[in-house]
Coordinates of C-alpha atoms in Angstrom, one line a residue:
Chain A
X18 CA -24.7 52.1 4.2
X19 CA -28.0 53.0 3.7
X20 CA -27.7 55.2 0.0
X21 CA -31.4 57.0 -0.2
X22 CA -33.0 55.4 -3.2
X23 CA -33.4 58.3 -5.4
X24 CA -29.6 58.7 -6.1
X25 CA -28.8 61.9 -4.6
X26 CA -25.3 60.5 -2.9
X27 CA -22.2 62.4 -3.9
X28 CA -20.1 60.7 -6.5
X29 CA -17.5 59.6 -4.2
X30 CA -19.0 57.7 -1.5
X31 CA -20.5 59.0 1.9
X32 CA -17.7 59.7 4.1
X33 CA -16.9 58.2 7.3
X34 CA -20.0 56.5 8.3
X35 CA -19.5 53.9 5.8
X36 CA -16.1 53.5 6.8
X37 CA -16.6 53.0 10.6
X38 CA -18.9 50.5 9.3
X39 CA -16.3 48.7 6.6
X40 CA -13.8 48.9 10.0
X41 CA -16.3 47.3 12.8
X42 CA -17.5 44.9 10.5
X43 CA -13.7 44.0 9.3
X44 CA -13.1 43.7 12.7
X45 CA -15.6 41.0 13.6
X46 CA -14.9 38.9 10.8
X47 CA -11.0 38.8 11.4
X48 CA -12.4 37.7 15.3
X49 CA -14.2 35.1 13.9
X50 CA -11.5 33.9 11.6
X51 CA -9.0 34.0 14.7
X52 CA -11.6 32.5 16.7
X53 CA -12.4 29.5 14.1
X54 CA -8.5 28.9 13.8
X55 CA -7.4 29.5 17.6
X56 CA -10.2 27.6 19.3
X57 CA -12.8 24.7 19.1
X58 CA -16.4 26.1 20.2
X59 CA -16.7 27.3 16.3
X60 CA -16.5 23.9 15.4
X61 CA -19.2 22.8 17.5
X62 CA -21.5 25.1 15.5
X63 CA -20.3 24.2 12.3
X64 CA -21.2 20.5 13.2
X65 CA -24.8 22.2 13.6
X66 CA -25.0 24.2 10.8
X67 CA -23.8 21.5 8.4
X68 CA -27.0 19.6 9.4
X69 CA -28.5 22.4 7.7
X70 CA -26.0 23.2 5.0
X71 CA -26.2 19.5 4.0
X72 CA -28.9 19.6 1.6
X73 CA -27.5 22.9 -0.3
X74 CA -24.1 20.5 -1.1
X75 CA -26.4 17.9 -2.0
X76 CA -28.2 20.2 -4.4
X77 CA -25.0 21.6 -5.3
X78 CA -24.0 18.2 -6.8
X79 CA -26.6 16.9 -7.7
X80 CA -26.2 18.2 -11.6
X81 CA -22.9 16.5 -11.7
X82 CA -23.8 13.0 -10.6
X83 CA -26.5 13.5 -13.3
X84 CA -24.4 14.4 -15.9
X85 CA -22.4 11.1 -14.6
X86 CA -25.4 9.4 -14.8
X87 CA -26.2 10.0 -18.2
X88 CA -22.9 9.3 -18.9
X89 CA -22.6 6.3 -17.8
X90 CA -26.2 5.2 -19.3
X91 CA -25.2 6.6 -22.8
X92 CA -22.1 4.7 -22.9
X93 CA -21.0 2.9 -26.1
X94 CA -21.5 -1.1 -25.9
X95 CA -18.6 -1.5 -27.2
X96 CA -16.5 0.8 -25.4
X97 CA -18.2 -1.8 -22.6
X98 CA -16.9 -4.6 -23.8
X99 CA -13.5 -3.5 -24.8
X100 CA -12.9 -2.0 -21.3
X101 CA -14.1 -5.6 -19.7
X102 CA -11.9 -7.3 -22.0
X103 CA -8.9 -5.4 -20.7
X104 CA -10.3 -5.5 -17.0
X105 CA -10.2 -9.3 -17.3
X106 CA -7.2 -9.5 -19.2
X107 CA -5.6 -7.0 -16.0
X108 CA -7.2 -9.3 -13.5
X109 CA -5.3 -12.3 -15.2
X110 CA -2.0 -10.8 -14.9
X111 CA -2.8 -9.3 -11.3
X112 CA -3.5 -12.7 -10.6
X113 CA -0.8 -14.2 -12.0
X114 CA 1.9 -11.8 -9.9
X115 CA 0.0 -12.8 -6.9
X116 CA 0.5 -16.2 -7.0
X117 CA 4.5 -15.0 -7.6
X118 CA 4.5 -13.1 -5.1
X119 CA 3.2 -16.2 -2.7
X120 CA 5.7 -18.5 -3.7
X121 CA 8.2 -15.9 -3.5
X122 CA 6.7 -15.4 0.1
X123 CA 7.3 -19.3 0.9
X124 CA 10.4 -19.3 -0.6
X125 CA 11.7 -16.5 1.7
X126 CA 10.4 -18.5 4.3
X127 CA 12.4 -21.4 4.3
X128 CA 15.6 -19.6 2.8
X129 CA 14.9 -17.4 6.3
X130 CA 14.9 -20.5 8.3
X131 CA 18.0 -21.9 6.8
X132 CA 20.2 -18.5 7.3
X133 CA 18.9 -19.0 11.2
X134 CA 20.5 -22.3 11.0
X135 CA 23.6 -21.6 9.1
X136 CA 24.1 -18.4 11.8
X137 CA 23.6 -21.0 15.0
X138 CA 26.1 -23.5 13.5
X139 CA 28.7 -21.1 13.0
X140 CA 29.8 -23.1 10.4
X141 CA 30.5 -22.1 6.4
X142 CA 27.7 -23.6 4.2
X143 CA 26.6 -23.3 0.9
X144 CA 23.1 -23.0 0.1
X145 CA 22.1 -25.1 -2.8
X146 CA 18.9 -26.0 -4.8
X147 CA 17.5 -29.0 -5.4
X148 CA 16.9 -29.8 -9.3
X149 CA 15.7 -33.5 -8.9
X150 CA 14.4 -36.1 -6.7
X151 CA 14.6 -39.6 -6.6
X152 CA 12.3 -42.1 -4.6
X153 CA 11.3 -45.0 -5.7
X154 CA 10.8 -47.7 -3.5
X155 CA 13.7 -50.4 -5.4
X156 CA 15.6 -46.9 -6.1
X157 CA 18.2 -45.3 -3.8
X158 CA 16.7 -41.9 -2.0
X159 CA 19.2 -39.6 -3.5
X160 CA 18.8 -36.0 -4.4
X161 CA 20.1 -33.6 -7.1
X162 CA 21.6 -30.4 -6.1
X163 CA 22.4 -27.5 -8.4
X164 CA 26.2 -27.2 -6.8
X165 CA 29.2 -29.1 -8.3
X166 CA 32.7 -29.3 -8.6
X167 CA 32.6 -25.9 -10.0
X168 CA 31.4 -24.5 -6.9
X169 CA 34.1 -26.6 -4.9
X170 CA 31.5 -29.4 -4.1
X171 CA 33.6 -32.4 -2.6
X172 CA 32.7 -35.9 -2.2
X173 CA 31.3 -36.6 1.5
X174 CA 30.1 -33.3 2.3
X175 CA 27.4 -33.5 4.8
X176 CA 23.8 -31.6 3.6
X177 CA 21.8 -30.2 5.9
X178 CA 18.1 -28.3 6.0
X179 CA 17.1 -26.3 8.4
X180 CA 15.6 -28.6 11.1
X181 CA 18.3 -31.1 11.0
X182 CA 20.6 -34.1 8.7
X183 CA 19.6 -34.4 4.9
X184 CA 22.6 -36.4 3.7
X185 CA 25.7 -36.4 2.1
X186 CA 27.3 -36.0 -1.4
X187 CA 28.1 -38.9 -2.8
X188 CA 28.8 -38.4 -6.7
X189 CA 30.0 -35.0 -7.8
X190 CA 29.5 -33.6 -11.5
X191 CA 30.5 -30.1 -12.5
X192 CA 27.5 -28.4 -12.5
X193 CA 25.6 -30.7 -10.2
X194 CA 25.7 -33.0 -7.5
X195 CA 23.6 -35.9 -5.8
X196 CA 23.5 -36.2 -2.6
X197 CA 22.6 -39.8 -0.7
X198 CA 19.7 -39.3 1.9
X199 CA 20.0 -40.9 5.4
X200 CA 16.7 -42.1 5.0
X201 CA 18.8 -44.6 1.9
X202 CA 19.0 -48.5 3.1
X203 CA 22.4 -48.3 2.2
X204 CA 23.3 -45.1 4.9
X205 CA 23.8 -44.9 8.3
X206 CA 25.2 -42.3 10.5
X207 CA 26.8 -42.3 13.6
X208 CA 24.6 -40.8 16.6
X209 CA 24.5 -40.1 20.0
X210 CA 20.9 -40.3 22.1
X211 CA 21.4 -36.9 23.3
X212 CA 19.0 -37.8 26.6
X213 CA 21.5 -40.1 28.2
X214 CA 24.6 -39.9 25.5
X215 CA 24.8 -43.3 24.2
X216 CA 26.2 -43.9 21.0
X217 CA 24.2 -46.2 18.1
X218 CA 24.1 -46.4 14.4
X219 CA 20.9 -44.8 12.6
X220 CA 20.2 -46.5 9.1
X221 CA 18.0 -45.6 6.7
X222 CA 15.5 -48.4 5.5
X223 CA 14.3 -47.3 2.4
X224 CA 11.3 -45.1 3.9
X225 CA 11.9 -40.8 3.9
X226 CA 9.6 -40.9 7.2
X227 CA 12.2 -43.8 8.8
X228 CA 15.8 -44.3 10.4
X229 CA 16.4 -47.6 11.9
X230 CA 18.5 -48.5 14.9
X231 CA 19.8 -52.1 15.5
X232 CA 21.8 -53.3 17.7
X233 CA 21.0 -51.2 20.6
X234 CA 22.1 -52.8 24.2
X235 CA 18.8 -54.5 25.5
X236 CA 20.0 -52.9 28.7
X237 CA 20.3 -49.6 27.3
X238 CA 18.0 -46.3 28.3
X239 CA 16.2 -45.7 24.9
X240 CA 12.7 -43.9 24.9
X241 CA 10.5 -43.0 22.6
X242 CA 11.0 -39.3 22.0
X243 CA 14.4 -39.1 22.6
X244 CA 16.4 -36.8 20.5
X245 CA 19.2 -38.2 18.4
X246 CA 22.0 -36.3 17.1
X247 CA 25.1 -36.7 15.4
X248 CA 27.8 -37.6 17.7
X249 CA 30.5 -36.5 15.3
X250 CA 32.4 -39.6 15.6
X251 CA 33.9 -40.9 12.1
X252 CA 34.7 -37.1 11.0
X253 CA 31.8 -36.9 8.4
X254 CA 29.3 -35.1 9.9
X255 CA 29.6 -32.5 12.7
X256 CA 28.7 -33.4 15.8
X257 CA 25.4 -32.8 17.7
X258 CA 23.5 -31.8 14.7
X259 CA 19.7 -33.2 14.4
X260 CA 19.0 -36.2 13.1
X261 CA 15.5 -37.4 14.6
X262 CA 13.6 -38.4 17.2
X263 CA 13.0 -41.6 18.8
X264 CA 9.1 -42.7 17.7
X265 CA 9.1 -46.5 18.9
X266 CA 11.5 -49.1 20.9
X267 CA 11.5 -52.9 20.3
X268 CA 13.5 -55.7 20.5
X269 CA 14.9 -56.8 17.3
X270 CA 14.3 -60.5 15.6
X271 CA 17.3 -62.3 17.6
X272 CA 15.9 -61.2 20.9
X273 CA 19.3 -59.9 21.7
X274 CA 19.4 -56.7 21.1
X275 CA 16.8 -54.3 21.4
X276 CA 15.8 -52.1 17.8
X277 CA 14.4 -48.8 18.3
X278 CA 12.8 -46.5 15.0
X279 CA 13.4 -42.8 14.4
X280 CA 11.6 -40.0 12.4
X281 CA 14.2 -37.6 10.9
X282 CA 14.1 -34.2 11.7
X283 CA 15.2 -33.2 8.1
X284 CA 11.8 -32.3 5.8
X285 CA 13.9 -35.0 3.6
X286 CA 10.4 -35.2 1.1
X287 CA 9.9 -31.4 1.0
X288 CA 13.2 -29.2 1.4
X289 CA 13.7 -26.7 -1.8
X290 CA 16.7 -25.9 -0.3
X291 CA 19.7 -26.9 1.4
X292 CA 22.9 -26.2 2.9
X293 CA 26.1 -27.9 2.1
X294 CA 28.3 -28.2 5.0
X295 CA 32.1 -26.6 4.2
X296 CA 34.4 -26.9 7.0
X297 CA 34.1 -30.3 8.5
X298 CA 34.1 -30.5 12.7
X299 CA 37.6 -32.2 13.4
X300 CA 37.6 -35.5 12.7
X301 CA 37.3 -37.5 16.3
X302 CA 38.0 -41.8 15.7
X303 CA 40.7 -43.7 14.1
X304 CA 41.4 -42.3 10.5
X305 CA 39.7 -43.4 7.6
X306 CA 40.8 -46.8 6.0
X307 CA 43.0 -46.8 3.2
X308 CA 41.3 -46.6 -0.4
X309 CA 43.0 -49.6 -1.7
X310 CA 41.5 -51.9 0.0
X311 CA 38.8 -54.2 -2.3
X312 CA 38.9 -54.2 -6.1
X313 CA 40.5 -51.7 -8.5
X314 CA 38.3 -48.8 -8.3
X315 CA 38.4 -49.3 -12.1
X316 CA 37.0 -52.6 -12.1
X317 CA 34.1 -51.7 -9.7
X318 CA 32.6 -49.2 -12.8
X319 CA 31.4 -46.6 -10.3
X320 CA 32.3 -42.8 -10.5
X321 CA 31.1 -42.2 -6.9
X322 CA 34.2 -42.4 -4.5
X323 CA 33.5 -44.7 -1.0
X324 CA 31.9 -42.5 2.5
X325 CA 32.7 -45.3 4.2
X326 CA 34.1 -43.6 6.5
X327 CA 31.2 -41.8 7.4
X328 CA 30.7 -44.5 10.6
X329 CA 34.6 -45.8 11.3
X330 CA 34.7 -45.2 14.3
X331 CA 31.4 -46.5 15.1
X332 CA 32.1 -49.9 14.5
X333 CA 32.8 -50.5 18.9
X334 CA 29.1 -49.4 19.0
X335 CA 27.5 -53.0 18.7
X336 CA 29.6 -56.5 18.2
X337 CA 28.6 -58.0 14.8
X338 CA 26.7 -55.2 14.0
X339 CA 26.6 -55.7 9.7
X340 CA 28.7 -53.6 7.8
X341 CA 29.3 -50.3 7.8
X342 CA 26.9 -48.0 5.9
X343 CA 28.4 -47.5 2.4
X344 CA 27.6 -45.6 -0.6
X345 CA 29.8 -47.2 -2.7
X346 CA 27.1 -48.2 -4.9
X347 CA 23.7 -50.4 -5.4
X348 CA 25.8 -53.4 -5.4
X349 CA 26.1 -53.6 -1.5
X350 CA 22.7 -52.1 -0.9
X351 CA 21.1 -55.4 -0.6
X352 CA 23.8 -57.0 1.4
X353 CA 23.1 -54.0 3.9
X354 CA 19.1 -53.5 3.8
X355 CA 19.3 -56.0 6.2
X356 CA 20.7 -55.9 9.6
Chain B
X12 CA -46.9 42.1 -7.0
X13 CA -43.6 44.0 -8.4
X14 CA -41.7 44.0 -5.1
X15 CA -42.8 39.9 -4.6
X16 CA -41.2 39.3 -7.9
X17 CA -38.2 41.3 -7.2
X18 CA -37.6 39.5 -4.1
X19 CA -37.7 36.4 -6.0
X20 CA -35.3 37.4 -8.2
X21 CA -32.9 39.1 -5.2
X22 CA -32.7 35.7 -3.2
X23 CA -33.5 33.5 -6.2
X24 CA -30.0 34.9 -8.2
X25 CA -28.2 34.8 -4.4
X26 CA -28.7 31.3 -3.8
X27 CA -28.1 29.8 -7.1
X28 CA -25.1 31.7 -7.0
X29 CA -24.4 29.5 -3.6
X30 CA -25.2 26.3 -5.6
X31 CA -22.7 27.3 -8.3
X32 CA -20.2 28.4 -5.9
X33 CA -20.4 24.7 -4.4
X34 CA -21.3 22.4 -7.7
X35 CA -18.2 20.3 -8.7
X36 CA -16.2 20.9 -11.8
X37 CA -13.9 18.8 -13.2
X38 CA -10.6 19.5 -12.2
X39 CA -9.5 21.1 -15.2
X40 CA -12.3 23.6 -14.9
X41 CA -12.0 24.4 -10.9
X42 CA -9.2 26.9 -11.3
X43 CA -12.1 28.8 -13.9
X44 CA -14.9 28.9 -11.2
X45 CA -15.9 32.8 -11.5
X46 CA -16.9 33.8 -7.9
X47 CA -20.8 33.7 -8.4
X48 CA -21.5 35.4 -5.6
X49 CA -19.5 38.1 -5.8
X50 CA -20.6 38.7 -9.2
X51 CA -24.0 38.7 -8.7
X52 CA -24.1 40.7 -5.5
X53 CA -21.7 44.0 -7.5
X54 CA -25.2 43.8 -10.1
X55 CA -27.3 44.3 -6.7
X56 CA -25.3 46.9 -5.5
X57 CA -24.8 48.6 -8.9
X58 CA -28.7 48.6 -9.6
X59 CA -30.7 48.7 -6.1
X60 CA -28.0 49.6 -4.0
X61 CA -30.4 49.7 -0.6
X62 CA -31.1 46.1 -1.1
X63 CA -27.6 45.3 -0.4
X64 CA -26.1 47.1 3.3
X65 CA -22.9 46.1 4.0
X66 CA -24.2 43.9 6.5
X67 CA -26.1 41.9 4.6
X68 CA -22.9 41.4 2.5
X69 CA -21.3 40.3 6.3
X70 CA -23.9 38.4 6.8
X71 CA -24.2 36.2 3.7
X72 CA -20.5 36.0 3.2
X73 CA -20.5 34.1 6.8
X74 CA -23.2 31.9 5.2
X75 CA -21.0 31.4 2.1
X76 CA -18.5 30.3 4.9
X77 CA -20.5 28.1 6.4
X78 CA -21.2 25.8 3.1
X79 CA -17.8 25.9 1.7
X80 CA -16.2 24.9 4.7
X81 CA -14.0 27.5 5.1
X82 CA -12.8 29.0 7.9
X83 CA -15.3 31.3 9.3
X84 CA -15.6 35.1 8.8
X85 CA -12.9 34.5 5.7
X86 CA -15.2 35.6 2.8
X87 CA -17.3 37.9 5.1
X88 CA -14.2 39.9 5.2
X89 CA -13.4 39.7 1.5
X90 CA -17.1 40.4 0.5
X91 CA -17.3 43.6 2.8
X92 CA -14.3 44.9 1.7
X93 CA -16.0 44.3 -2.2
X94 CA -19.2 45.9 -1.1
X95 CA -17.7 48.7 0.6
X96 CA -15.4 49.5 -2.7
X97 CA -18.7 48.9 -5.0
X98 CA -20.8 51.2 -2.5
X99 CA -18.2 54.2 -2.7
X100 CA -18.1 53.8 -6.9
X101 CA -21.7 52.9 -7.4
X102 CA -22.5 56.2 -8.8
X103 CA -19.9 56.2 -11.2
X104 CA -20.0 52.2 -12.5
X105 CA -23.5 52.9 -13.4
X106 CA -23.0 54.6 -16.2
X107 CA -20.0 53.0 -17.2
X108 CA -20.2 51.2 -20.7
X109 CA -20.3 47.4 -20.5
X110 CA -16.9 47.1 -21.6
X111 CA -15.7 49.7 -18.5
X112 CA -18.0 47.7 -16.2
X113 CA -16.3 44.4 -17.2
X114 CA -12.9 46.0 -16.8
X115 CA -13.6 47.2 -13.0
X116 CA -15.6 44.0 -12.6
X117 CA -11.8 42.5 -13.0
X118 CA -9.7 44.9 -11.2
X119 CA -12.7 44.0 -8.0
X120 CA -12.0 40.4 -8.1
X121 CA -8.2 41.1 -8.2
X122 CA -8.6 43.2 -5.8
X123 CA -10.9 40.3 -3.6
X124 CA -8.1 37.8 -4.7
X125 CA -5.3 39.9 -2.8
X126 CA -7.4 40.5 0.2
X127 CA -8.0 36.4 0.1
X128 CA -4.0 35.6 -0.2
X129 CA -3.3 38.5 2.2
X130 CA -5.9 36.1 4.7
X131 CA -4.4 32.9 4.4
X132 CA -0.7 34.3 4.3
X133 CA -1.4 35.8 7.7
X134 CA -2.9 32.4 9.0
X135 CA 0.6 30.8 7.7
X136 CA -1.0 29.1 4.3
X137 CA 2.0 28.1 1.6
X138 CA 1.7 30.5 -1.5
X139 CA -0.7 29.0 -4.3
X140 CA 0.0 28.5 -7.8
X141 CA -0.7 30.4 -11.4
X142 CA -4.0 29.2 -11.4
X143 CA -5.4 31.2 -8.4
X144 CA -5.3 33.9 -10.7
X145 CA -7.5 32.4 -13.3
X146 CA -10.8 32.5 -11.1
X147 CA -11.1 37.0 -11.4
X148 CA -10.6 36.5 -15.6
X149 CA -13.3 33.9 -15.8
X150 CA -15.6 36.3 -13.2
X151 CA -14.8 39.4 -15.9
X152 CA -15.6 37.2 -18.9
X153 CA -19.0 36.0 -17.3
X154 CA -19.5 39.3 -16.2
X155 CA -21.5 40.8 -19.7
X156 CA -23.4 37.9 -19.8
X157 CA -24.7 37.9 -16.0
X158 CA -25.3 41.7 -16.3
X159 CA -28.0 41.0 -19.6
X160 CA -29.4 38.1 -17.7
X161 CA -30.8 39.6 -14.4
X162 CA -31.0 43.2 -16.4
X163 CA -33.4 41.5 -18.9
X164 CA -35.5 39.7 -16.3
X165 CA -35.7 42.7 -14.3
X166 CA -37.3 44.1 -17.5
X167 CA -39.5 41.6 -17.8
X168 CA -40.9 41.8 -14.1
X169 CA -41.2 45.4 -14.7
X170 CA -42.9 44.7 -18.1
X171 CA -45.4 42.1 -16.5
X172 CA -45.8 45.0 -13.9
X173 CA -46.8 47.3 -16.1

């Protein structure tokens, strides 16, 4: 398009020089853009070119990072300090919803494990909180749950966690309940060495980390590590639900029988939550003795109705084994600490 | 010693138009961005209109390319297609008044816009927004100024000439 230089070109362009020359070069750069889209050896020179191109964006930016230099070195001290105040003060809170969101985290955790359980068991269970605890070593190991009579919380409903037996309710207020750990001297529950099937007594001695059995047959196959679970005899708790595992065998003071010590499987010092067992597993052993029997529940002064029944039908498990596990109140406790 | 200085000025006003074309705005302003180059290749081709061949337009449109990482040969085409238009009117946008120059200074970049949404509607690109428009009103309004600039230190080369 070469216009000679001393203006003599007609007012309206040249004619079709310059327009075969618009066309062909039209036409290469529509190749080029068809070429850059539709294949890749274009972009193997523009990976070489930008190696040269660099610097030019460089330049090209380089008056706005100064200008966000200056900015940033002219800025107010106290525009400073405000916006660190209210970076801290965001930091706090950000914090703070962390830690939430961790214990929420947890919390799902164990709530997952115990919906896993409830599923396996088949069984209908009511998940309940617990408010309070209660472990002193003169002091019965009871619990507090958030369920009551409200929520159709019965006297002698086994409590379970998610790893095996927690207890059972024993007194039963509207809004609350407390359940009586099997780890408590004055429980025991009826269990079955799942190993080799034979039937014992675990009692609780007063430590969470403990169950006690007496009055095993000397001639008896106990070892340590076998798994005890709840034969289901007496009707209070279902049968073959953990209880704990065997840690050491003995023989007990008289020589006669031998004594073996088990760790319950229940976290019985940590749980948060726990499930109350609904439908009880049919009832297998004589029925449960009559009320009457004793003094006037009036004149005993307690509001927390006998589970004595919890081991009826256990009672063939050992002659002169002590009396039956009660949680009828501290009274007996001492008469059944020890065997 | 006139011609050195007058190159100076030619490739000097091209490729700080490049570094405007690339500098980053704030957001606000990006939509504004006049197209430099453009702008200040119509002034070459309105005043020393053998300096600029159409393939020199080709050519640095392909460079333009190149450093806004676009897709090659895209504002090659638009800038021949603005050359060529500029060529065939030269004679007659000379002697325009500023105010006619600033007008047809629009109606090129309109004109440069279509041929760009014509390109990337081809190549399947989704429509863009009110803003594209923006760009050829901001080229027309820095138009006047652009003109006086590199018509003044023309002078002035031609007055340290002299």
């Amino acid at each position: 398009m070469a216009i000679p230089a001393n203006n003599t070109a007609p007012l309206f362009g040249e004619g079709a020089s310059g327009t075969l020359r618009l066309v062909v070069y039209l036409v290469i750069a529509i190749a080029l853009m068809i070429a850059d889209r539709r294949g890749d050896w274009l972009e193997h020179l523009r990976a070489a070119a930008s190696i040269v191109v660099e610097p030019v964006w460089r330049l090209a930016a380089a008056p706005s990072e100064l200008a966000r230099d200056a900015r940033l070195a002219l800025a107010d001290r106290r525009a400073l300090s405000e916006q660190n105040a209210e970076l801290s003060r965001q930091l706090l809170l950000a914090q703070t919803r962390l830690r939430r969101v961790e214990v929420v985290q947890e919390q799902n955790q164990r709530l997952q494990e115990l919906l896993s359980v409830q599923k396996t068991l088949g069984l209908s269970v009511q998940l309940a909180r617990v408010i309070d605890i209660d472990f002193g070593p003169y002091r019965r190991h009871t619990i507090l749950l958030d369920l009551g009579s409200d929520n159709g919380i019965k006297v002698g409903q086994p409590v379970i966690d998610a790893r095996g037996l927690v207890g059972q309710i024993v007194e039963v207020r509207p809004r609350s309940c407390t359940v009586l750990l099997i780890s408590d001297k004055s429980h025991a529950v009826p269990v079955r060495i799942e190993r080799t099937g034979l039937r014992t007594i675990a009692r609780g001695n007063g430590t969470l980390d403990t169950l006690e059995l007496p009055n095993i047959p000397t001639s008896a196959d106990v070892k340590v590590g076998d798994k005890l679970v709840t034969s289901g005899l007496g009707g209070r708790f279902p049968a073959d639900f953990p209880v704990g595992v065997i840690r050491s065998v003995g023989n007990d003071a008289t020589g006669m029988f031998a004594a073996a010590k088990a760790t319950p499987d229940a976290a019985l010092d940590r749980s948060a939550e726990v499930l109350v067992l609904h439908e009880l597993a049919n009832p297998v052993g004589p029925p449960a003795p009559a009320e009457e029997v004793g003094p006037p529940v009036s004149l005993k002064g307690s509001d927390e109705p006998a589970a004595q029944d919890a081991v009826g039908g256990e009672q063939k498990a050992g002659s002169g084994a002590p009396s039956v596990m009660s949680a009828e109140g501290t009274k007996q406790k001492r008469g059944e600490a020890q065997p | 010693m006139r011609v050195r200085g007058l190159n100076w000025l030619f490739w000097g006003g091209i490729a700080a138009s490049f570094v405007f074309q690339l500098a980053p705005l704030p957001a606000v302003l990006l939509p504004f961005k006049p197209y430099w180059l453009a702008l200040v290749l119509i002034y070459w081709m309105i005043e020393l209109p053998e300096r600029v061949p159409l393939g020199l337009c080709f050519a640095l449109g392909l460079v333009a390319d190149l450093l806004g990482g676009e897709v090659l040969g895209e504002q090659a085409l638009r800038l021949c297609i603005l050359c060529f238009i500029v060529l065939r009117f030269r004679s007659r946008l000379r002697f325009f008044p500023v105010w006619q120059q600033t007008l047809a200074v629009l109606a090129l970049l309109l004109n440069d816009r279509v041929v760009y949404l014509m390109v990337h509607a081809i190549s399947g690109d989704p429509p863009p927004g009110l803003d594209f428009w923006f760009a050829p009103v901001a080229g027309m309004l820095a138009w006047p100024w652009l003109f006086l600039l590199l018509d003044d230190l023309r002078a002035r080369l031609r007055a340290g000439d002299a």
